[in-house]
Amino acid sequence: MFVDDVLFIAFPYAAVVLAIVVSLYRYFTDRFSYSTFSSQFLEGRALFWGSVPWHYGILMILLAHVVAFLWPGGWANLIASPTRLLVLEMIGLSLALAALLGLSLLTLRRLRSARILAVTSPMDWVLLAALLTQVALGFWVALFFRWGSDWYLFTAVPWLTSLVTFSPETTFVTSLPWLVKLHMLGGFVIIAIFPFTRLVHIVTVPITYLWRPYQVVIWYRRSPRA
Ligand code: HEM
């Protein structure tokens, strides 16, 4: 169907191309804007209690999305035992709840402090709304369409594989409930807006610390005696 092709083929490809092209453009024209624009110096306590559960929760959940996609055989073995499946789903729900509460706290923090509100751009609100919706939808899907860690392997994985191998096939996902489809498409909405937001800080994780020569940082100010 035309609408399905637009939503589940054209849109994901457009989102990924947009993300790559605009990220590169932004990197080469405005490299210093690749930042979280930290507001820690304006407020630290709520930031800590929001940021820690948000980041640990969402990173683990996204890791599970990626591992199940890249290694479906291993994932299928992992969830083959009902006990392991149950434990995994409980951990997933707890992490999703932690991420949702953390992100809600981070949003409230921006609304409640005049100083942080002043440094919050319209695009920050778009990003927060998109992330809150996506995580809430994911939580809803996991709660009410049970055993997603199993049916993900027979719906999302073959659909994503068909996209990656440039032989797109929508039938794996088109008959799923709309809330599930909204969650799947929501992932690509976030990919599309990625380069326009402070989410670009993800690619600035300082992993080069692992192999670059260490630096000694010293004060440059001369002492009066010297
Ligand atoms: C930025 C992108 C995404 C975010 C932030 C996100 C977030 C989440 C969250 C928080 C959950 C709940 C996890 C749990 O309670 O176990 C979830 C579940 C789920 N997500 Fe996503 N997701 C994203 C993209 C996607 C995409 C692209 C797909 C499929 C193509 C997908 C498919 C699913 C499925 C099937 C579940 C249910 C898993 C279960 O029941 O355990 N997600 N997602």
PDB file of C-alpha atoms and ligand atoms in Angstrom:
ATOM      1  CA  MET A   1       0.000   0.000   0.000  1.00  0.00           C
ATOM      2  CA  PHE A   2       1.220   3.498  -0.841  1.00  0.00           C
ATOM      3  CA  VAL A   3       0.921   4.886   2.715  1.00  0.00           C
ATOM      4  CA  ASP A   4       2.815   1.913   4.137  1.00  0.00           C
ATOM      5  CA  ASP A   5       5.570   2.380   1.564  1.00  0.00           C
ATOM      6  CA  VAL A   6       5.876   6.058   2.459  1.00  0.00           C
ATOM      7  CA  LEU A   7       5.914   5.407   6.214  1.00  0.00           C
ATOM      8  CA  PHE A   8       7.979   2.239   6.378  1.00  0.00           C
ATOM      9  CA  ILE A   9      10.317   2.656   3.400  1.00  0.00           C
ATOM     10  CA  ALA A  10      10.639   6.266   2.217  1.00  0.00           C
ATOM     11  CA  PHE A  11      10.501   7.863   5.666  1.00  0.00           C
ATOM     12  CA  PRO A  12      13.200   5.685   7.341  1.00  0.00           C
ATOM     13  CA  TYR A  13      15.582   6.193   4.412  1.00  0.00           C
ATOM     14  CA  ALA A  14      14.886   9.954   4.341  1.00  0.00           C
ATOM     15  CA  ALA A  15      15.467  10.183   8.107  1.00  0.00           C
ATOM     16  CA  VAL A  16      18.828   8.415   7.929  1.00  0.00           C
ATOM     17  CA  VAL A  17      20.041  10.425   4.909  1.00  0.00           C
ATOM     18  CA  LEU A  18      18.954  13.685   6.585  1.00  0.00           C
ATOM     19  CA  ALA A  19      20.724  12.719   9.809  1.00  0.00           C
ATOM     20  CA  ILE A  20      24.000  11.898   8.043  1.00  0.00           C
ATOM     21  CA  VAL A  21      24.039  14.871   5.661  1.00  0.00           C
ATOM     22  CA  VAL A  22      23.077  17.511   8.237  1.00  0.00           C
ATOM     23  CA  SER A  23      25.393  16.037  10.904  1.00  0.00           C
ATOM     24  CA  LEU A  24      28.336  16.237   8.503  1.00  0.00           C
ATOM     25  CA  TYR A  25      27.376  19.748   7.393  1.00  0.00           C
ATOM     26  CA  ARG A  26      27.071  20.899  11.004  1.00  0.00           C
ATOM     27  CA  TYR A  27      30.371  19.237  11.901  1.00  0.00           C
ATOM     28  CA  PHE A  28      32.297  20.955   9.124  1.00  0.00           C
ATOM     29  CA  THR A  29      30.638  24.385   9.420  1.00  0.00           C
ATOM     30  CA  ASP A  30      29.977  24.710  13.152  1.00  0.00           C
ATOM     31  CA  ARG A  31      32.077  22.102  14.980  1.00  0.00           C
ATOM     32  CA  PHE A  32      31.916  23.793  18.402  1.00  0.00           C
ATOM     33  CA  SER A  33      28.123  23.440  18.429  1.00  0.00           C
ATOM     34  CA  TYR A  34      28.576  19.666  18.915  1.00  0.00           C
ATOM     35  CA  SER A  35      27.807  19.839  22.620  1.00  0.00           C
ATOM     36  CA  THR A  36      25.205  19.119  25.292  1.00  0.00           C
ATOM     37  CA  PHE A  37      25.382  22.803  26.283  1.00  0.00           C
ATOM     38  CA  SER A  38      25.558  21.667  29.868  1.00  0.00           C
ATOM     39  CA  SER A  39      23.496  23.584  32.416  1.00  0.00           C
ATOM     40  CA  GLN A  40      25.178  21.909  35.389  1.00  0.00           C
ATOM     41  CA  PHE A  41      26.624  25.208  36.617  1.00  0.00           C
ATOM     42  CA  LEU A  42      23.064  26.587  36.833  1.00  0.00           C
ATOM     43  CA  GLU A  43      21.636  23.657  38.775  1.00  0.00           C
ATOM     44  CA  GLY A  44      23.157  20.316  39.797  1.00  0.00           C
ATOM     45  CA  ARG A  45      20.890  18.384  42.155  1.00  0.00           C
ATOM     46  CA  ALA A  46      17.818  17.772  39.961  1.00  0.00           C
ATOM     47  CA  LEU A  47      20.191  17.302  37.018  1.00  0.00           C
ATOM     48  CA  PHE A  48      21.894  14.422  38.838  1.00  0.00           C
ATOM     49  CA  TRP A  49      18.645  12.687  39.861  1.00  0.00           C
ATOM     50  CA  GLY A  50      17.205  13.082  36.354  1.00  0.00           C
ATOM     51  CA  SER A  51      20.280  12.495  34.251  1.00  0.00           C
ATOM     52  CA  VAL A  52      21.582   9.314  35.932  1.00  0.00           C
ATOM     53  CA  PRO A  53      18.379   7.179  35.657  1.00  0.00           C
ATOM     54  CA  TRP A  54      17.671   8.619  32.196  1.00  0.00           C
ATOM     55  CA  HIS A  55      21.075   7.779  30.762  1.00  0.00           C
ATOM     56  CA  TYR A  56      21.542   4.363  32.388  1.00  0.00           C
ATOM     57  CA  GLY A  57      17.945   3.369  31.545  1.00  0.00           C
ATOM     58  CA  ILE A  58      17.883   4.470  27.936  1.00  0.00           C
ATOM     59  CA  LEU A  59      21.396   3.314  27.041  1.00  0.00           C
ATOM     60  CA  MET A  60      20.759  -0.226  28.308  1.00  0.00           C
ATOM     61  CA  ILE A  61      17.408  -0.403  26.511  1.00  0.00           C
ATOM     62  CA  LEU A  62      18.839   0.855  23.226  1.00  0.00           C
ATOM     63  CA  LEU A  63      21.689  -1.634  23.618  1.00  0.00           C
ATOM     64  CA  ALA A  64      19.082  -4.422  23.898  1.00  0.00           C
ATOM     65  CA  HIS A  65      17.317  -3.092  20.729  1.00  0.00           C
ATOM     66  CA  VAL A  66      20.638  -3.160  18.848  1.00  0.00           C
ATOM     67  CA  VAL A  67      21.897  -6.531  20.151  1.00  0.00           C
ATOM     68  CA  ALA A  68      18.587  -8.264  19.283  1.00  0.00           C
ATOM     69  CA  PHE A  69      18.780  -6.726  15.790  1.00  0.00           C
ATOM     70  CA  LEU A  70      22.435  -7.539  15.117  1.00  0.00           C
ATOM     71  CA  TRP A  71      22.461 -10.944  16.821  1.00  0.00           C
ATOM     72  CA  PRO A  72      18.920 -12.365  16.576  1.00  0.00           C
ATOM     73  CA  GLY A  73      20.129 -15.974  16.962  1.00  0.00           C
ATOM     74  CA  GLY A  74      21.893 -15.228  20.236  1.00  0.00           C
ATOM     75  CA  TRP A  75      18.910 -13.205  21.465  1.00  0.00           C
ATOM     76  CA  ALA A  76      16.528 -16.068  20.594  1.00  0.00           C
ATOM     77  CA  ASN A  77      18.716 -18.449  22.637  1.00  0.00           C
ATOM     78  CA  LEU A  78      18.761 -15.991  25.523  1.00  0.00           C
ATOM     79  CA  ILE A  79      14.967 -15.762  25.726  1.00  0.00           C
ATOM     80  CA  ALA A  80      14.361 -19.458  24.928  1.00  0.00           C
ATOM     81  CA  SER A  81      13.894 -20.200  28.631  1.00  0.00           C
ATOM     82  CA  PRO A  82      10.627 -18.731  30.041  1.00  0.00           C
ATOM     83  CA  THR A  83      12.451 -17.732  33.243  1.00  0.00           C
ATOM     84  CA  ARG A  84      15.102 -15.776  31.358  1.00  0.00           C
ATOM     85  CA  LEU A  85      12.416 -14.166  29.174  1.00  0.00           C
ATOM     86  CA  LEU A  86      10.492 -13.074  32.261  1.00  0.00           C
ATOM     87  CA  VAL A  87      13.606 -11.745  34.016  1.00  0.00           C
ATOM     88  CA  LEU A  88      14.656  -9.867  30.871  1.00  0.00           C
ATOM     89  CA  GLU A  89      11.221  -8.283  30.453  1.00  0.00           C
ATOM     90  CA  MET A  90      11.178  -7.242  34.137  1.00  0.00           C
ATOM     91  CA  ILE A  91      14.624  -5.659  33.786  1.00  0.00           C
ATOM     92  CA  GLY A  92      13.474  -3.924  30.574  1.00  0.00           C
ATOM     93  CA  LEU A  93      10.365  -2.517  32.234  1.00  0.00           C
ATOM     94  CA  SER A  94      12.370  -1.292  35.243  1.00  0.00           C
ATOM     95  CA  LEU A  95      14.929   0.406  33.007  1.00  0.00           C
ATOM     96  CA  ALA A  96      12.157   1.954  30.892  1.00  0.00           C
ATOM     97  CA  LEU A  97      10.508   3.291  34.051  1.00  0.00           C
ATOM     98  CA  ALA A  98      13.834   4.691  35.277  1.00  0.00           C
ATOM     99  CA  ALA A  99      14.384   6.390  31.897  1.00  0.00           C
ATOM    100  CA  LEU A 100      10.850   7.787  31.851  1.00  0.00           C
ATOM    101  CA  LEU A 101      11.055   9.172  35.395  1.00  0.00           C
ATOM    102  CA  GLY A 102      14.546  10.570  34.787  1.00  0.00           C
ATOM    103  CA  LEU A 103      13.491  12.326  31.594  1.00  0.00           C
ATOM    104  CA  SER A 104      10.331  13.682  33.253  1.00  0.00           C
ATOM    105  CA  LEU A 105      12.473  15.131  36.053  1.00  0.00           C
ATOM    106  CA  LEU A 106      14.854  16.709  33.515  1.00  0.00           C
ATOM    107  CA  THR A 107      11.847  18.266  31.746  1.00  0.00           C
ATOM    108  CA  LEU A 108      10.361  19.589  35.009  1.00  0.00           C
ATOM    109  CA  ARG A 109      13.785  20.999  35.933  1.00  0.00           C
ATOM    110  CA  ARG A 110      13.787  23.102  32.766  1.00  0.00           C
ATOM    111  CA  LEU A 111      10.212  24.286  33.369  1.00  0.00           C
ATOM    112  CA  ARG A 112      10.669  25.177  37.013  1.00  0.00           C
ATOM    113  CA  SER A 113      13.929  27.115  36.983  1.00  0.00           C
ATOM    114  CA  ALA A 114      13.821  30.528  35.301  1.00  0.00           C
ATOM    115  CA  ARG A 115      17.560  30.409  34.635  1.00  0.00           C
ATOM    116  CA  ILE A 116      17.415  27.036  32.904  1.00  0.00           C
ATOM    117  CA  LEU A 117      14.248  28.027  31.053  1.00  0.00           C
ATOM    118  CA  ALA A 118      16.149  31.004  29.666  1.00  0.00           C
ATOM    119  CA  VAL A 119      18.810  28.768  28.096  1.00  0.00           C
ATOM    120  CA  THR A 120      16.303  26.248  26.698  1.00  0.00           C
ATOM    121  CA  SER A 121      15.732  26.593  22.962  1.00  0.00           C
ATOM    122  CA  PRO A 122      12.553  25.686  21.020  1.00  0.00           C
ATOM    123  CA  MET A 123      14.483  22.739  19.557  1.00  0.00           C
ATOM    124  CA  ASP A 124      15.214  21.489  23.102  1.00  0.00           C
ATOM    125  CA  TRP A 125      11.463  21.321  23.705  1.00  0.00           C
ATOM    126  CA  VAL A 126      10.914  19.474  20.415  1.00  0.00           C
ATOM    127  CA  LEU A 127      13.593  16.962  21.424  1.00  0.00           C
ATOM    128  CA  LEU A 128      12.253  16.498  24.951  1.00  0.00           C
ATOM    129  CA  ALA A 129       8.702  15.983  23.608  1.00  0.00           C
ATOM    130  CA  ALA A 130       9.939  13.463  21.015  1.00  0.00           C
ATOM    131  CA  LEU A 131      11.995  11.512  23.562  1.00  0.00           C
ATOM    132  CA  LEU A 132       9.241  11.524  26.199  1.00  0.00           C
ATOM    133  CA  THR A 133       6.686  10.290  23.639  1.00  0.00           C
ATOM    134  CA  GLN A 134       9.055   7.617  22.305  1.00  0.00           C
ATOM    135  CA  VAL A 135       9.999   6.249  25.721  1.00  0.00           C
ATOM    136  CA  ALA A 136       6.378   6.365  26.962  1.00  0.00           C
ATOM    137  CA  LEU A 137       5.259   4.508  23.805  1.00  0.00           C
ATOM    138  CA  GLY A 138       8.036   1.917  24.269  1.00  0.00           C
ATOM    139  CA  PHE A 139       6.990   1.400  27.889  1.00  0.00           C
ATOM    140  CA  TRP A 140       3.335   1.088  26.808  1.00  0.00           C
ATOM    141  CA  VAL A 141       4.217  -1.443  24.087  1.00  0.00           C
ATOM    142  CA  ALA A 142       6.309  -3.523  26.497  1.00  0.00           C
ATOM    143  CA  LEU A 143       3.516  -3.447  29.098  1.00  0.00           C
ATOM    144  CA  PHE A 144       0.433  -4.113  26.953  1.00  0.00           C
ATOM    145  CA  PHE A 145       1.770  -6.051  23.949  1.00  0.00           C
ATOM    146  CA  ARG A 146       3.630  -8.642  25.982  1.00  0.00           C
ATOM    147  CA  TRP A 147       6.746 -10.543  25.073  1.00  0.00           C
ATOM    148  CA  GLY A 148       8.025  -7.871  22.714  1.00  0.00           C
ATOM    149  CA  SER A 149      11.550  -9.188  23.179  1.00  0.00           C
ATOM    150  CA  ASP A 150      10.261 -12.284  21.335  1.00  0.00           C
ATOM    151  CA  TRP A 151       8.008 -10.885  18.571  1.00  0.00           C
ATOM    152  CA  TYR A 152      10.574  -8.120  17.872  1.00  0.00           C
ATOM    153  CA  LEU A 153      12.673 -10.898  16.258  1.00  0.00           C
ATOM    154  CA  PHE A 154       9.943 -11.735  13.719  1.00  0.00           C
ATOM    155  CA  THR A 155       8.699  -8.212  12.966  1.00  0.00           C
ATOM    156  CA  ALA A 156      11.173  -5.371  13.582  1.00  0.00           C
ATOM    157  CA  VAL A 157      14.319  -7.398  12.849  1.00  0.00           C
ATOM    158  CA  PRO A 158      13.324  -8.632   9.339  1.00  0.00           C
ATOM    159  CA  TRP A 159      11.873  -5.194   8.477  1.00  0.00           C
ATOM    160  CA  LEU A 160      15.053  -3.362   9.578  1.00  0.00           C
ATOM    161  CA  THR A 161      17.199  -5.998   7.841  1.00  0.00           C
ATOM    162  CA  SER A 162      15.233  -5.481   4.622  1.00  0.00           C
ATOM    163  CA  LEU A 163      15.935  -1.738   4.863  1.00  0.00           C
ATOM    164  CA  VAL A 164      19.636  -2.186   5.588  1.00  0.00           C
ATOM    165  CA  THR A 165      20.052  -4.619   2.679  1.00  0.00           C
ATOM    166  CA  PHE A 166      18.173  -2.256   0.313  1.00  0.00           C
ATOM    167  CA  SER A 167      15.434  -4.800  -0.363  1.00  0.00           C
ATOM    168  CA  PRO A 168      12.670  -3.069   1.636  1.00  0.00           C
ATOM    169  CA  GLU A 169       9.719  -5.171   2.721  1.00  0.00           C
ATOM    170  CA  THR A 170       6.945  -3.625   4.791  1.00  0.00           C
ATOM    171  CA  THR A 171       4.730  -6.681   5.351  1.00  0.00           C
ATOM    172  CA  PHE A 172       6.636  -7.673   8.508  1.00  0.00           C
ATOM    173  CA  VAL A 173       5.276  -4.645  10.343  1.00  0.00           C
ATOM    174  CA  THR A 174       2.193  -3.280   8.553  1.00  0.00           C
ATOM    175  CA  SER A 175      -0.318  -5.506  10.352  1.00  0.00           C
ATOM    176  CA  LEU A 176       1.012  -4.638  13.835  1.00  0.00           C
ATOM    177  CA  PRO A 177      -1.143  -2.490  16.172  1.00  0.00           C
ATOM    178  CA  TRP A 178      -0.830   1.244  15.525  1.00  0.00           C
ATOM    179  CA  LEU A 179       0.807   2.001  18.859  1.00  0.00           C
ATOM    180  CA  VAL A 180       3.593  -0.436  18.023  1.00  0.00           C
ATOM    181  CA  LYS A 181       3.980   1.072  14.544  1.00  0.00           C
ATOM    182  CA  LEU A 182       4.082   4.566  16.056  1.00  0.00           C
ATOM    183  CA  HIS A 183       6.908   3.463  18.352  1.00  0.00           C
ATOM    184  CA  MET A 184       8.865   1.999  15.430  1.00  0.00           C
ATOM    185  CA  LEU A 185       8.389   5.148  13.344  1.00  0.00           C
ATOM    186  CA  GLY A 186       9.180   7.297  16.398  1.00  0.00           C
ATOM    187  CA  GLY A 187      12.699   5.863  16.361  1.00  0.00           C
ATOM    188  CA  PHE A 188      13.172   7.321  12.884  1.00  0.00           C
ATOM    189  CA  VAL A 189      11.648  10.678  13.906  1.00  0.00           C
ATOM    190  CA  ILE A 190      14.397  10.903  16.526  1.00  0.00           C
ATOM    191  CA  ILE A 191      17.027   9.961  13.942  1.00  0.00           C
ATOM    192  CA  ALA A 192      15.663  12.706  11.620  1.00  0.00           C
ATOM    193  CA  ILE A 193      15.805  15.466  14.241  1.00  0.00           C
ATOM    194  CA  PHE A 194      19.105  14.232  15.725  1.00  0.00           C
ATOM    195  CA  PRO A 195      21.440  16.679  13.865  1.00  0.00           C
ATOM    196  CA  PHE A 196      19.254  19.692  14.701  1.00  0.00           C
ATOM    197  CA  THR A 197      19.388  19.092  18.448  1.00  0.00           C
ATOM    198  CA  ARG A 198      21.815  18.830  21.362  1.00  0.00           C
ATOM    199  CA  LEU A 199      21.560  15.055  20.898  1.00  0.00           C
ATOM    200  CA  VAL A 200      24.644  15.437  18.676  1.00  0.00           C
ATOM    201  CA  HIS A 201      26.626  15.252  21.907  1.00  0.00           C
ATOM    202  CA  ILE A 202      26.284  11.462  21.559  1.00  0.00           C
ATOM    203  CA  VAL A 203      29.009  11.455  18.909  1.00  0.00           C
ATOM    204  CA  THR A 204      31.280  13.560  21.114  1.00  0.00           C
ATOM    205  CA  VAL A 205      31.700  10.889  23.790  1.00  0.00           C
ATOM    206  CA  PRO A 206      35.437  11.343  24.456  1.00  0.00           C
ATOM    207  CA  ILE A 207      36.546   7.817  23.596  1.00  0.00           C
ATOM    208  CA  THR A 208      39.762   9.182  22.066  1.00  0.00           C
ATOM    209  CA  TYR A 209      40.944   9.474  25.704  1.00  0.00           C
ATOM    210  CA  LEU A 210      41.526   5.736  25.465  1.00  0.00           C
ATOM    211  CA  TRP A 211      44.334   5.959  22.911  1.00  0.00           C
ATOM    212  CA  ARG A 212      45.579   9.535  22.722  1.00  0.00           C
ATOM    213  CA  PRO A 213      48.758  10.490  24.683  1.00  0.00           C
ATOM    214  CA  TYR A 214      47.830  11.781  28.114  1.00  0.00           C
ATOM    215  CA  GLN A 215      47.952  15.507  28.754  1.00  0.00           C
ATOM    216  CA  VAL A 216      49.090  17.285  31.859  1.00  0.00           C
ATOM    217  CA  VAL A 217      46.880  20.282  32.547  1.00  0.00           C
ATOM    218  CA  ILE A 218      48.665  23.025  34.520  1.00  0.00           C
ATOM    219  CA  TRP A 219      47.860  26.556  35.628  1.00  0.00           C
ATOM    220  CA  TYR A 220      49.258  29.154  33.289  1.00  0.00           C
ATOM    221  CA  ARG A 221      49.058  32.026  35.803  1.00  0.00           C
ATOM    222  CA  ARG A 222      52.483  33.128  37.110  1.00  0.00           C
ATOM    223  CA  SER A 223      52.779  33.406  40.880  1.00  0.00           C
ATOM    224  CA  PRO A 224      53.694  36.938  42.146  1.00  0.00           C
ATOM    225  CA  ARG A 225      57.014  35.621  43.516  1.00  0.00           C
ATOM    226  CA  ALA A 226      58.000  34.111  40.173  1.00  0.00           C
TER     227      ALA A 226
HETATM  228  C1  HEM B   1      15.349   6.332  19.643  1.00  0.00           C
HETATM  229  C2  HEM B   1      14.738   5.209  19.391  1.00  0.00           C
HETATM  230  C3  HEM B   1      14.034   4.335  20.399  1.00  0.00           C
HETATM  231  C4  HEM B   1      13.851   4.493  21.760  1.00  0.00           C
HETATM  232  C5  HEM B   1      14.319   5.656  22.634  1.00  0.00           C
HETATM  233  C6  HEM B   1      13.115   3.345  22.232  1.00  0.00           C
HETATM  234  C7  HEM B   1      12.727   3.125  23.543  1.00  0.00           C
HETATM  235  C8  HEM B   1      12.064   2.010  23.996  1.00  0.00           C
HETATM  236  C9  HEM B   1      11.695   1.760  25.361  1.00  0.00           C
HETATM  237  C10 HEM B   1      11.978   2.687  26.529  1.00  0.00           C
HETATM  238  C11 HEM B   1      11.081   0.549  25.413  1.00  0.00           C
HETATM  239  C12 HEM B   1      10.556  -0.180  26.650  1.00  0.00           C
HETATM  240  C13 HEM B   1      11.539  -1.278  27.004  1.00  0.00           C
HETATM  241  C14 HEM B   1      11.023  -2.272  27.999  1.00  0.00           C
HETATM  242  O1  HEM B   1      10.233  -1.901  28.856  1.00  0.00           O
HETATM  243  O2  HEM B   1      11.434  -3.450  27.917  1.00  0.00           O
HETATM  244  C15 HEM B   1      11.032   0.026  24.073  1.00  0.00           C
HETATM  245  C16 HEM B   1      10.478  -1.174  23.717  1.00  0.00           C
HETATM  246  C17 HEM B   1      10.368  -1.632  22.440  1.00  0.00           C
HETATM  247  N1  HEM B   1      10.863  -1.047  21.297  1.00  0.00           N
HETATM  248 FE1  HEM B   1      11.844   0.708  21.215  1.00  0.00          FE
HETATM  249  N2  HEM B   1      12.861   2.514  21.158  1.00  0.00           N
HETATM  250  C18 HEM B   1      13.390   3.086  20.027  1.00  0.00           C
HETATM  251  C19 HEM B   1      13.343   2.589  18.740  1.00  0.00           C
HETATM  252  C20 HEM B   1      12.704   1.421  18.367  1.00  0.00           C
HETATM  253  C21 HEM B   1      12.636   0.918  17.011  1.00  0.00           C
HETATM  254  C22 HEM B   1      13.231   1.640  15.774  1.00  0.00           C
HETATM  255  C23 HEM B   1      11.951  -0.262  17.063  1.00  0.00           C
HETATM  256  C24 HEM B   1      11.600  -1.200  15.973  1.00  0.00           C
HETATM  257  C25 HEM B   1      11.901  -1.077  14.731  1.00  0.00           C
HETATM  258  C26 HEM B   1      11.588  -0.512  18.446  1.00  0.00           C
HETATM  259  C27 HEM B   1      10.875  -1.607  18.907  1.00  0.00           C
HETATM  260  C28 HEM B   1      10.549  -1.844  20.222  1.00  0.00           C
HETATM  261  C29 HEM B   1       9.818  -3.000  20.695  1.00  0.00           C
HETATM  262  C30 HEM B   1       9.272  -4.139  19.839  1.00  0.00           C
HETATM  263  C31 HEM B   1       9.703  -2.869  22.088  1.00  0.00           C
HETATM  264  C32 HEM B   1       9.029  -3.843  23.068  1.00  0.00           C
HETATM  265  C33 HEM B   1      10.101  -4.653  23.762  1.00  0.00           C
HETATM  266  C34 HEM B   1       9.554  -5.466  24.937  1.00  0.00           C
HETATM  267  O3  HEM B   1       8.371  -5.663  25.028  1.00  0.00           O
HETATM  268  O4  HEM B   1      10.370  -5.865  25.762  1.00  0.00           O
HETATM  269  N3  HEM B   1      12.064   0.544  19.205  1.00  0.00           N
HETATM  270  N4  HEM B   1      11.644   0.944  23.223  1.00  0.00           N
END
